[in-house]
Amino acid sequence: MPNNVNINNIRKNGVSYYQLYFKCPVCLERGNQVSPSFWTHATDDGDIYIGENARYYCDRCETTEHIMKWKYRCPVHSNPNDDEYIEVTDKTNIAEAVSVSGQLVTITGIPWLQELLKNL
């Protein structure tokens, strides 16, 4: 992880969430090489966090949703004119996106990542 990236974390209902910083899983599924980035909730621009329960959490509206039910919109695969959101069709692409950002492990620890992958 680049030295200038600071990952925030929160604890909600006994779950540890870390600010979502990873490569777009839809782009990975399509073979597009993109850089990791922080993600915000399209509805309200709240920061998105990822928990070991395999759920995303928005810190602004407190929406929580399982990773596999989430839809993604990014500058590479989405058309800004039609507000395109795309689901990931294969769990391995989510796992790859998370593991590509496995630098989080230095912050979260291996048990956190193992629990996340188990809950996918």
Short mmCIF file of C-alpha atoms in Angstrom, two decimals:
data_model
loop_
_atom_site.label_atom_id
_atom_site.label_comp_id
_atom_site.label_asym_id
_atom_site.label_seq_id
_atom_site.Cartn_x
_atom_site.Cartn_y
_atom_site.Cartn_z
CA MET A 1 0.00 0.00 0.00
CA PRO A 2 1.40 3.43 -0.83
CA ASN A 3 2.79 5.25 2.20
CA ASN A 4 0.42 8.18 1.75
CA VAL A 5 -2.76 6.06 2.02
CA ASN A 6 -4.43 6.21 5.41
CA ILE A 7 -7.18 3.61 5.98
CA ASN A 8 -9.79 4.53 8.59
CA ASN A 9 -11.60 1.90 10.61
CA ILE A 10 -14.77 1.78 12.68
CA ARG A 11 -16.48 -0.80 14.85
CA LYS A 12 -20.23 -1.23 14.47
CA ASN A 13 -22.34 -3.92 16.19
CA GLY A 14 -19.26 -5.96 17.01
CA VAL A 15 -17.92 -5.90 13.43
CA SER A 16 -14.63 -4.27 12.43
CA TYR A 17 -14.97 -2.26 9.23
CA TYR A 18 -12.11 -0.72 7.25
CA GLN A 19 -12.41 2.00 4.67
CA LEU A 20 -12.83 0.39 1.26
CA TYR A 21 -9.67 0.82 -0.78
CA PHE A 22 -9.39 -1.63 -3.63
CA LYS A 23 -9.46 -2.16 -7.37
CA CYS A 24 -12.87 -2.25 -8.99
CA PRO A 25 -13.97 -5.91 -9.05
CA VAL A 26 -15.98 -5.38 -12.24
CA CYS A 27 -12.88 -4.06 -13.99
CA LEU A 28 -10.91 -7.05 -12.72
CA GLU A 29 -13.65 -9.35 -14.01
CA ARG A 30 -13.32 -7.70 -17.43
CA GLY A 31 -9.52 -7.82 -17.43
CA ASN A 32 -9.06 -4.05 -17.03
CA GLN A 33 -6.02 -3.12 -14.98
CA VAL A 34 -6.95 -0.25 -12.69
CA SER A 35 -5.40 1.24 -9.58
CA PRO A 36 -6.96 0.80 -6.15
CA SER A 37 -8.99 3.72 -4.88
CA PHE A 38 -11.26 4.74 -2.03
CA TRP A 39 -14.95 4.15 -2.67
CA THR A 40 -17.92 6.32 -1.77
CA HIS A 41 -21.63 5.55 -1.69
CA ALA A 42 -23.25 6.90 -4.86
CA THR A 43 -26.43 7.76 -2.97
CA ASP A 44 -24.90 10.19 -0.49
CA ASP A 45 -21.10 10.26 -1.03
CA GLY A 46 -20.52 8.62 2.36
CA ASP A 47 -17.34 6.62 2.78
CA ILE A 48 -17.77 2.87 2.18
CA TYR A 49 -16.26 0.44 4.67
CA ILE A 50 -15.75 -3.30 4.35
CA GLY A 51 -16.31 -5.64 7.27
CA GLU A 52 -15.15 -9.16 8.06
CA ASN A 53 -18.84 -10.08 7.81
CA ALA A 54 -18.50 -9.57 4.01
CA ARG A 55 -20.76 -6.53 4.12
CA TYR A 56 -20.21 -2.98 3.01
CA TYR A 57 -21.23 -0.15 5.30
CA CYS A 58 -21.81 3.51 4.44
CA ASP A 59 -20.76 5.79 7.28
CA ARG A 60 -23.21 8.52 6.25
CA CYS A 61 -26.57 6.76 5.75
CA GLU A 62 -25.56 3.59 7.63
CA THR A 63 -26.67 1.36 4.73
CA THR A 64 -25.21 -2.11 4.98
CA GLU A 65 -25.30 -4.74 2.24
CA HIS A 66 -23.59 -8.04 1.50
CA ILE A 67 -20.72 -7.61 -0.92
CA MET A 68 -22.26 -9.96 -3.50
CA LYS A 69 -25.45 -7.86 -3.66
CA TRP A 70 -23.60 -4.58 -4.21
CA LYS A 71 -23.44 -2.88 -7.59
CA TYR A 72 -20.37 -0.96 -8.69
CA ARG A 73 -19.89 2.20 -10.67
CA CYS A 74 -16.40 3.35 -11.55
CA PRO A 75 -14.84 5.72 -14.11
CA VAL A 76 -13.41 2.85 -16.17
CA HIS A 77 -16.40 0.55 -16.71
CA SER A 78 -19.35 2.90 -16.15
CA ASN A 79 -20.81 5.39 -18.54
CA PRO A 80 -21.25 8.65 -16.61
CA ASN A 81 -24.15 9.64 -18.87
CA ASP A 82 -26.39 6.71 -17.96
CA ASP A 83 -25.39 6.14 -14.32
CA GLU A 84 -24.44 2.51 -15.01
CA TYR A 85 -24.03 0.23 -11.99
CA ILE A 86 -22.85 -3.34 -12.52
CA GLU A 87 -22.94 -6.39 -10.27
CA VAL A 88 -20.05 -8.77 -9.93
CA THR A 89 -21.08 -12.19 -11.20
CA ASP A 90 -18.29 -14.30 -9.73
CA LYS A 91 -17.24 -14.41 -6.06
CA THR A 92 -13.65 -15.05 -7.08
CA ASN A 93 -13.51 -11.54 -8.59
CA ILE A 94 -14.48 -10.02 -5.26
CA ALA A 95 -11.90 -12.20 -3.51
CA GLU A 96 -9.30 -11.09 -6.05
CA ALA A 97 -10.19 -7.43 -5.56
CA VAL A 98 -9.90 -7.79 -1.81
CA SER A 99 -6.68 -9.78 -2.02
CA VAL A 100 -5.18 -7.33 -4.51
CA SER A 101 -5.72 -4.83 -1.76
CA GLY A 102 -4.36 -7.38 0.65
CA GLN A 103 -2.16 -4.59 1.87
CA LEU A 104 -5.08 -4.09 4.24
CA VAL A 105 -3.81 -7.20 6.02
CA THR A 106 -1.00 -5.11 7.47
CA ILE A 107 -3.75 -3.07 9.16
CA THR A 108 -6.53 -5.63 9.67
CA GLY A 109 -4.55 -8.80 10.30
CA ILE A 110 -4.86 -12.18 8.60
CA PRO A 111 -7.74 -13.46 10.80
CA TRP A 112 -9.89 -10.50 9.67
CA LEU A 113 -9.22 -11.26 6.00
CA GLN A 114 -9.85 -14.99 6.49
CA GLU A 115 -13.20 -14.24 8.13
CA LEU A 116 -14.14 -11.89 5.28
CA LEU A 117 -13.31 -14.50 2.64
CA LYS A 118 -15.23 -17.17 4.56
CA ASN A 119 -18.30 -14.93 4.67
CA LEU A 120 -18.29 -14.32 0.93
#
